[in-house]
Coordinates of C-alpha atoms in Angstrom, one line a residue:
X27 CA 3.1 119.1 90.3
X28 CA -0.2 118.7 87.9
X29 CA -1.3 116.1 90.5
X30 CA -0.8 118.3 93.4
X31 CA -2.8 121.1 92.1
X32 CA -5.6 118.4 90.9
X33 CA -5.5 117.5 94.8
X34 CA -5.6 121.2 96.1
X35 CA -8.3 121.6 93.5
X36 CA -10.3 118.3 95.0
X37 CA -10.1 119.6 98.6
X38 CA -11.2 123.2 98.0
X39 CA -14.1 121.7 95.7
X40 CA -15.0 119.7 98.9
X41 CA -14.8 122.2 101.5
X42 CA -16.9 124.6 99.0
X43 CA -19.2 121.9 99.0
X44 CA -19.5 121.7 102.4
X45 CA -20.2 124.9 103.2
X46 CA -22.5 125.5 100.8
X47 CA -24.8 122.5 102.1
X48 CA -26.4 123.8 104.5
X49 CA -27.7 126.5 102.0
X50 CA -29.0 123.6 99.7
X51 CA -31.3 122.3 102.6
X52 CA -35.2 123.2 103.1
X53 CA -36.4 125.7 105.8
X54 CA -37.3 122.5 107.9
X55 CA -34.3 120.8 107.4
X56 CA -32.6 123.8 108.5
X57 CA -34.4 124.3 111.4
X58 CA -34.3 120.5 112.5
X59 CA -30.6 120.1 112.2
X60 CA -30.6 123.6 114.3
X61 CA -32.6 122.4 117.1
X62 CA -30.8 119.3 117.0
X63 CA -27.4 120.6 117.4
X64 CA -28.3 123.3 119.8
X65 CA -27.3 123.3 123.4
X66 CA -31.1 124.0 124.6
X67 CA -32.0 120.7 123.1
X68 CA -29.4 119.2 125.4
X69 CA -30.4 120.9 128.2
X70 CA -33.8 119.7 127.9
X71 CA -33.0 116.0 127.6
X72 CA -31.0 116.3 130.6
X73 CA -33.9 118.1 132.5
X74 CA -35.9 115.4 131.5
X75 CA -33.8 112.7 132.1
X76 CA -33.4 114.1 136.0
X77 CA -37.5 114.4 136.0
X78 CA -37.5 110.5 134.9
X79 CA -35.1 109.5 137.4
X80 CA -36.4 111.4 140.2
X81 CA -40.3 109.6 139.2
X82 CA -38.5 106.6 139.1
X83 CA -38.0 106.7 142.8
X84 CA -41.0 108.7 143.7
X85 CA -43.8 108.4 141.7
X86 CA -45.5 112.0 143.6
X87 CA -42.8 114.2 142.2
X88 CA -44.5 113.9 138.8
X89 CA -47.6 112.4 138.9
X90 CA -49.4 114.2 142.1
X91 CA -51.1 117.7 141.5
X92 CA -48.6 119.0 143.6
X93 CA -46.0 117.6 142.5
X94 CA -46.8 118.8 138.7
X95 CA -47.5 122.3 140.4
X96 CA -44.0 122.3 142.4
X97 CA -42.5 121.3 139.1
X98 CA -43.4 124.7 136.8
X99 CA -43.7 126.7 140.1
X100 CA -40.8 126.7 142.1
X101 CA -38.2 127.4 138.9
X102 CA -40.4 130.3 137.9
X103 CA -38.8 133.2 139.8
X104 CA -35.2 132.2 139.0
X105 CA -36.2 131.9 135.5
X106 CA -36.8 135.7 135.5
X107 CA -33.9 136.4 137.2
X108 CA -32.1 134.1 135.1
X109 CA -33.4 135.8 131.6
X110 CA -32.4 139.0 133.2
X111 CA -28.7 138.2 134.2
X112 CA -28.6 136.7 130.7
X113 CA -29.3 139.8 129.2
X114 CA -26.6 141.6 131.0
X115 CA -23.8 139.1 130.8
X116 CA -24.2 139.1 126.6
X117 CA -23.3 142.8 126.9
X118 CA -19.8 141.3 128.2
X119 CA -21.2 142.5 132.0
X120 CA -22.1 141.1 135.4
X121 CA -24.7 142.0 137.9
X122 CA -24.1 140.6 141.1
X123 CA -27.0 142.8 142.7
X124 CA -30.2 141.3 141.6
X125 CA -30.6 139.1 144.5
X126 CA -30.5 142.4 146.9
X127 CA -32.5 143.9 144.4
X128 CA -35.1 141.1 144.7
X129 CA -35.1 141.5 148.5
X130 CA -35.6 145.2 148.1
X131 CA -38.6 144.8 146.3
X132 CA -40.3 142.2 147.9
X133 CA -39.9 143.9 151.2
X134 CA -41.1 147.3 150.0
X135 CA -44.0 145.1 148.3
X136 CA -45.1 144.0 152.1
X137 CA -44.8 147.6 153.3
X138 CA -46.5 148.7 150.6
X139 CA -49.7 146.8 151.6
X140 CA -49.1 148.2 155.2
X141 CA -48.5 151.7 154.5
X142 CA -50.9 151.9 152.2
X143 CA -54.2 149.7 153.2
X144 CA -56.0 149.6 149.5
X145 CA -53.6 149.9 147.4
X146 CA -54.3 148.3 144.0
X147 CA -51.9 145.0 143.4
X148 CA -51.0 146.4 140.1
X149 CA -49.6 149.8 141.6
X150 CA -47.6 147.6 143.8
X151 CA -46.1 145.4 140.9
X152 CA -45.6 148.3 138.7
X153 CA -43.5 150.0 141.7
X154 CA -41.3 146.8 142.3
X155 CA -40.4 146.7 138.5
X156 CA -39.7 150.3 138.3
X157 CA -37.8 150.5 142.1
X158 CA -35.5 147.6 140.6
X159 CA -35.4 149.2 137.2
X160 CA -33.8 152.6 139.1
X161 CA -31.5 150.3 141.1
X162 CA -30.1 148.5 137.5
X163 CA -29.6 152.3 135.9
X164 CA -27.5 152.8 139.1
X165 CA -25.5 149.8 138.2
X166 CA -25.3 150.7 134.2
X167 CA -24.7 154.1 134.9
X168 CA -21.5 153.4 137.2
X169 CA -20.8 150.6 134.7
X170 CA -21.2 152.7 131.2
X171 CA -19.9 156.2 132.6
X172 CA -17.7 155.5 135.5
X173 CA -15.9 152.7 133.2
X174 CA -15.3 150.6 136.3
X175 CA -15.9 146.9 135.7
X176 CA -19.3 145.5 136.3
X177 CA -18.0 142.3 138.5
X178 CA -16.4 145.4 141.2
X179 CA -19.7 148.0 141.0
X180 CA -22.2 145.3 141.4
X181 CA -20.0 143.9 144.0
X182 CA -20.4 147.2 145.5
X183 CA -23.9 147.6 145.1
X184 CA -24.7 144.2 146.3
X185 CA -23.2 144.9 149.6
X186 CA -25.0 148.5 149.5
X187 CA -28.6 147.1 148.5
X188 CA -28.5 144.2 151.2
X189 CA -27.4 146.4 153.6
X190 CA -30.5 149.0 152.9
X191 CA -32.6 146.4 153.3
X192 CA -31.3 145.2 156.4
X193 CA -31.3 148.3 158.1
X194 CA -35.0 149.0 157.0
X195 CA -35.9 146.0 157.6
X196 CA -33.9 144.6 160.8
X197 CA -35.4 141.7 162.6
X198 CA -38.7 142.4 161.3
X199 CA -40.5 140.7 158.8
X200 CA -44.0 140.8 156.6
X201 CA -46.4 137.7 157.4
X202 CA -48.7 136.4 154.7
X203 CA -51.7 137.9 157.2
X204 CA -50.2 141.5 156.4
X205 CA -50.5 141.3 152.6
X206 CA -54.4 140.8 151.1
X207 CA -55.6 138.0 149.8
X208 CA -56.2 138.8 146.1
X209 CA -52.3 139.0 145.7
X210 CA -51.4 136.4 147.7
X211 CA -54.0 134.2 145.3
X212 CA -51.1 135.3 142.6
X213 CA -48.6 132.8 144.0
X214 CA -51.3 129.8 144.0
X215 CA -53.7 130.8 141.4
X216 CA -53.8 128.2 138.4
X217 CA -54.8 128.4 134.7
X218 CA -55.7 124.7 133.2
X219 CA -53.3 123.4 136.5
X220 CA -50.3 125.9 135.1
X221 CA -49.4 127.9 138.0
X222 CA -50.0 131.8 136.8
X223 CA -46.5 133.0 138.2
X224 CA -45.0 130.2 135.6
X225 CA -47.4 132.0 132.7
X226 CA -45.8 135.1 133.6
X227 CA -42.3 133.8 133.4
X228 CA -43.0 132.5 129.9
X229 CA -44.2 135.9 129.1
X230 CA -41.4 137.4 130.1
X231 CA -39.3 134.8 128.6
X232 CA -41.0 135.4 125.0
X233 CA -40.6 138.9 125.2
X234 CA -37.1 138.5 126.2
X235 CA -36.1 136.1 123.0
X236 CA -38.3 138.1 120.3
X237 CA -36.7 141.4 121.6
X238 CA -33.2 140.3 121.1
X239 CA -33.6 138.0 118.3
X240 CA -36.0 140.0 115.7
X241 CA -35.0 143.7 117.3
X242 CA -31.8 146.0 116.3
X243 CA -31.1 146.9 120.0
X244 CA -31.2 143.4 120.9
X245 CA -29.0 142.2 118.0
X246 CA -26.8 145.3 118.9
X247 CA -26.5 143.6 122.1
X248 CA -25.0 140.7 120.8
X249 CA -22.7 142.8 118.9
X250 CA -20.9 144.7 122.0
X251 CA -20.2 141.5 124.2
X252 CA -18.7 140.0 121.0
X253 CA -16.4 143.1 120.6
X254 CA -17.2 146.3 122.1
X255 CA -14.4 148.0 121.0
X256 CA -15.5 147.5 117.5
X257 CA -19.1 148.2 118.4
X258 CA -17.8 151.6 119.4
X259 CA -16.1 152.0 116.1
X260 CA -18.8 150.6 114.5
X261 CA -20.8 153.6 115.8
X262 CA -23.1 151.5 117.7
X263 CA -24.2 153.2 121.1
X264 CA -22.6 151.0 123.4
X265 CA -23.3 153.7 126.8
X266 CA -27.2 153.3 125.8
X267 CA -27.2 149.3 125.2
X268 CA -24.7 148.8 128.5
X269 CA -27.4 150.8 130.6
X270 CA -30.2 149.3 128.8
X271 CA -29.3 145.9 129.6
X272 CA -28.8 146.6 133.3
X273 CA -32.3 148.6 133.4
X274 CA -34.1 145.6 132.1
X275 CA -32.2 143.2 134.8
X276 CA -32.6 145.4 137.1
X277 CA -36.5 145.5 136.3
X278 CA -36.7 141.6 136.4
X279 CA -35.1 141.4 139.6
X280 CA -37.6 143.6 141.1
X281 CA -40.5 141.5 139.1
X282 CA -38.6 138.8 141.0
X283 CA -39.3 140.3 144.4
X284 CA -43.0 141.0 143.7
X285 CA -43.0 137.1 143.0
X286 CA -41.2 136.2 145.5
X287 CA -43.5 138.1 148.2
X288 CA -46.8 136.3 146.3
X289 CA -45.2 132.7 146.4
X290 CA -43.6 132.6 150.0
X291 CA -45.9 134.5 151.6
X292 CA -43.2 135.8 154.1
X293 CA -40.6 138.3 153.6
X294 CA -37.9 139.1 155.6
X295 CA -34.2 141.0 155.1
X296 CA -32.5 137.5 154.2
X297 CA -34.7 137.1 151.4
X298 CA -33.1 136.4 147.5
X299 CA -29.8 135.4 149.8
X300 CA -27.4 133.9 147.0
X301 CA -29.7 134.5 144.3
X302 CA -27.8 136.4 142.0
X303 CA -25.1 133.4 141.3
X304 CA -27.8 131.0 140.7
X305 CA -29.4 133.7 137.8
X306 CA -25.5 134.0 136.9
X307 CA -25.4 130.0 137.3
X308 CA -28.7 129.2 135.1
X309 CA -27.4 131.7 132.3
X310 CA -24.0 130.2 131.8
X311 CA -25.4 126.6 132.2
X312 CA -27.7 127.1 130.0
X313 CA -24.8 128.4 127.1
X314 CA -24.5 132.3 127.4
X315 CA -20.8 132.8 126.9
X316 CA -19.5 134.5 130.6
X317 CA -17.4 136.6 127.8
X318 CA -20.4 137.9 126.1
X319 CA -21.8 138.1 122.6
X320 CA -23.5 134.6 122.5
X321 CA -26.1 132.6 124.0
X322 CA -30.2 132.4 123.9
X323 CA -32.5 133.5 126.9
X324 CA -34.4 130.5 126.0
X325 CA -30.7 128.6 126.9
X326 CA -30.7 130.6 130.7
X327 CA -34.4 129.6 131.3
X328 CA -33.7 125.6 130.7
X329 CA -30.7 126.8 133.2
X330 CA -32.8 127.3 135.3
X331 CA -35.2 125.1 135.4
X332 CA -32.3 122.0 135.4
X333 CA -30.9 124.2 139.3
X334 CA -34.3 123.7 140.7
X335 CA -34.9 120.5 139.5
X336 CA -31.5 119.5 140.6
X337 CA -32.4 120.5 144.1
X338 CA -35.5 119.4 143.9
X339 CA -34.5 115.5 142.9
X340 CA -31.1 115.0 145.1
X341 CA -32.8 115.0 148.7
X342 CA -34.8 112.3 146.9
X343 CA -31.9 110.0 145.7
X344 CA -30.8 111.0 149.2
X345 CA -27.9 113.1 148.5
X346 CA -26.3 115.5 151.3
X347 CA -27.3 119.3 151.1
X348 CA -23.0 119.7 150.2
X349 CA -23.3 117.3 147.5
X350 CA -26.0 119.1 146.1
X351 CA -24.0 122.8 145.9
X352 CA -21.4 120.8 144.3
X353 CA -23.1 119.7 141.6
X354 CA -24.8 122.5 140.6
X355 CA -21.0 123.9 140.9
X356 CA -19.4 120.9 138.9
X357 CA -22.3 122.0 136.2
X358 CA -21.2 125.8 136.2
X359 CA -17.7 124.8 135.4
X360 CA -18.5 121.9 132.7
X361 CA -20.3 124.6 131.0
X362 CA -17.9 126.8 131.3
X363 CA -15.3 124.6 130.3
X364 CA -17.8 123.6 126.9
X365 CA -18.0 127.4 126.0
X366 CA -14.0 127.6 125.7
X367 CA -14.1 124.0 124.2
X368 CA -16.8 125.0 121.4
X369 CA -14.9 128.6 121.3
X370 CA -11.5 127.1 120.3
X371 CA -13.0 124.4 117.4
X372 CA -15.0 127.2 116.2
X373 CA -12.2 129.2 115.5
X374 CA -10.0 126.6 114.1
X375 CA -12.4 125.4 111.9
X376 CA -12.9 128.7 110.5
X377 CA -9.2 129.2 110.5
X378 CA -9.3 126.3 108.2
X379 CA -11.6 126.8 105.6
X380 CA -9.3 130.7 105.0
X381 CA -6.2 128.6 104.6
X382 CA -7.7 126.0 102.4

C-alpha cells in the first residue's frame, strides 16, 4: 500500500514538475521553444522549401528582378483577404462573399475614375474600403440579429453581390487606359525592390495581429469562437464582436478590390471568381481552427503565401492545372485533419494532468 502511494506520490511530483517548467525558463527560451513549436514556423519551412525547389529548376523564379517582384506581389491581395476571412472564421463564422465583394469594389473603383474625371486616388480607396465595409455589416447584421448561420447568409449574399455586379457591369469592362496613371503606378511602384501593394499588406497584416493579440475586443474575439454560449453568459457582447468581425472583412475585401484594379489593370464582372475559398483556404492552412477560437493572422498570411506559391511553382515542375487544385485541396484537408488531431491530444493531455 505504502509503496503505491510513494508511486502516486512520484508521478504527481513529475507531472508538477513538468508543468511548472516552462515557467522556470527565460523570456527567450520561452519565446524560442514558442516559435519553434508553432505551426507558422512550419508553414514557413515548407514555403521555403517550395521556393528552393522551384529555383532548383528555374533559376528566374528567384533570382531575376521579376521573379523576386512576382514572389511578394502576386500573394499580396489574397493575403488581405486571407487576414480578413481569418478574422471572421475565429468568431466561429464564415464569409463566403468577399470574393463578390472584391469584384464590387474593383469595378466601382474603374467607374469611379470614369464618372468622376479627377477624383483624388485616395477618395477612391477610402470608398472601396468603406462600400465593402457596408456589404460585411449586411452580412454580420443577418448573421448576429437574424441568427441564421453565416455558411447560408453569405451563401446568399455571394450569389446577390455577383449578381449586382454582373448586371452593372454586363459584358463590359474597365481597361487600364480608363484608370490614371498615378494609381495604376500603385500596382508597380517599388520601395528598395519591395512591391508597395506587398508594404500595404504587411500593414494590414500588423495591424491585424497587434489588434487581436494586445486588444480586449480582439481577445474577446477569441473568446466567442471558443464558446459563444459562454461568452454570452460571460457578458461579453457577442452581437457587437460578430458584426465587428464581418465589418472588418468586409472592409479588406473591398481594400482587395482597390488592389486588385491597381495590379491587373483590367476589371471586368468575373473578377475575385473563387476568391473567397482560397482566403477561407489560406486561413485554415495556415492553423485557424474552421470551429473558431484559435489561430494567428500571421498563420492565414503564410496561408497564403504557400497557395500562390504553390501555383506559382507546379506549372514549372510541369504539373497539370487539375493536379494543381488538388493539391491546394489535399492541403485544406491535411490541415483540417491536423486541427482535430492537435484538438483531441490537447484535450487528453489536459484530461490527464486532472486525473493525475
Amino acid at each position: 500500500m505504502s509503496t503505491n502511494t510513494q508511486e502516486h506520490g512520484t508521478q504527481s511530483a513529475s507531472s508538477v514538475a513538468a508543468l511548472a517548467r516552462p515557467s522556470q525558463m527565460s523570456t527567450a527560451q520561452r519565446l524560442i521553444r514558442n516559435v519553434l513549436a508553432s505551426r507558422e514556423t512550419a508553414i514557413v519551412l515548407v514555403i521555403l522549401a517550395v521556393i528552393a525547389v522551384a529555383t532548383s529548376m528555374n533559376q528566374s523564379f528567384l533570382f531575376s528582378g521579376q521573379g523576386w517582384r512576382d514572389l511578394l506581389l502576386t500573394p499580396s491581395i489574397l493575403i488581405v483577404m486571407a487576414v480578413g476571412s481569418a478574422i471572421v472564421i475565429i468568431t466561429r463564422n464564415v464569409d463566403l462573399s468577399v470574393g463578390s465583394t472584391l469584384a464590387i469594389t474593383a469595378y466601382l473603383t474603374g467607374r469611379l475614375f470614369i464618372d468622376i474625371p479627377g477624383i483624388p486616388v485616395v477618395a477612391v480607396v477610402l470608398i472601396g474600403i468603406l462600400v465593402g465595409a457596408g456589404l460585411g455589416l449586411i452580412n454580420g447584421a443577418l448573421v448576429a440579429f437574424g441568427k441564421v448561420p453565416a455558411l447560408v447568409v453569405t451563401l446568399g449574399t455571394m450569389y446577390i453581390y455577383r449578381g449586382a455586379v454582373l448586371t452593372w457591369a454586363g459584358s463590359d469592362r474597365i481597361n487600364a487606359s480608363d484608370m490614371p496613371r498615378e494609381f495604376l503606378r500603385l500596382g508597380t511602384y517599388q520601395v528598395a525592390t519591395i512591391p508597395l501593394l506587398t508594404i500595404v499588406a504587411v500593414v494590414v497584416l500588423l495591424a491585424a495581429a497587434y489588434w487581436l493579440a494586445s486588444t480586449r475586443s480582439g481577445r474577446e474575439m477569441y473568446a466567442i469562437g471558443s464558446n459563444p454560449e459562454a461568452a454570452t453568459l460571460y457578458g461579453l457582447p457577442t452581437t457587437k464582436r460578430v458584426i465587428t468581425a464581418f465589418v472588418v472583412g468586409g472592409a479588406l475585401a473591398g481594400l482587395a478590390g482597390v488592389m486588385y484594379a491597381a495590379r491587373y489593370g483590367t476589371v471586368s464582372s468575373g473578377a475575385g471568381m473563387g476568391w473567397e475559398l482560397q482566403a477561407i483556404g489560406a486561413a485554415v492552412i495556415g492553423g485557424i481552427a474552421i470551429f473558431g477560437g484559435s489561430g494567428t493572422v500571421w498563420g492565414a498570411a503564410f496561408g497564403a503565401i504557400l497557395l500562390m506559391t504553390i501555383n506559382r511553382t507546379l506549372p514549372i515542375i510541369g504539373i497539370p492545372d487539375f493536379w494543381q487544385r488538388a493539391v491546394v485541396g489535399a492541403l485544406i484537408i491535411g490541415a483540417i485533419v491536423l486541427d482535430r488531431y492537435l484538438s483531441a491530444r490537447q484535450s487528453r493531455k489536459l484530461q490527464e494532468a486532472r486525473q493525475r
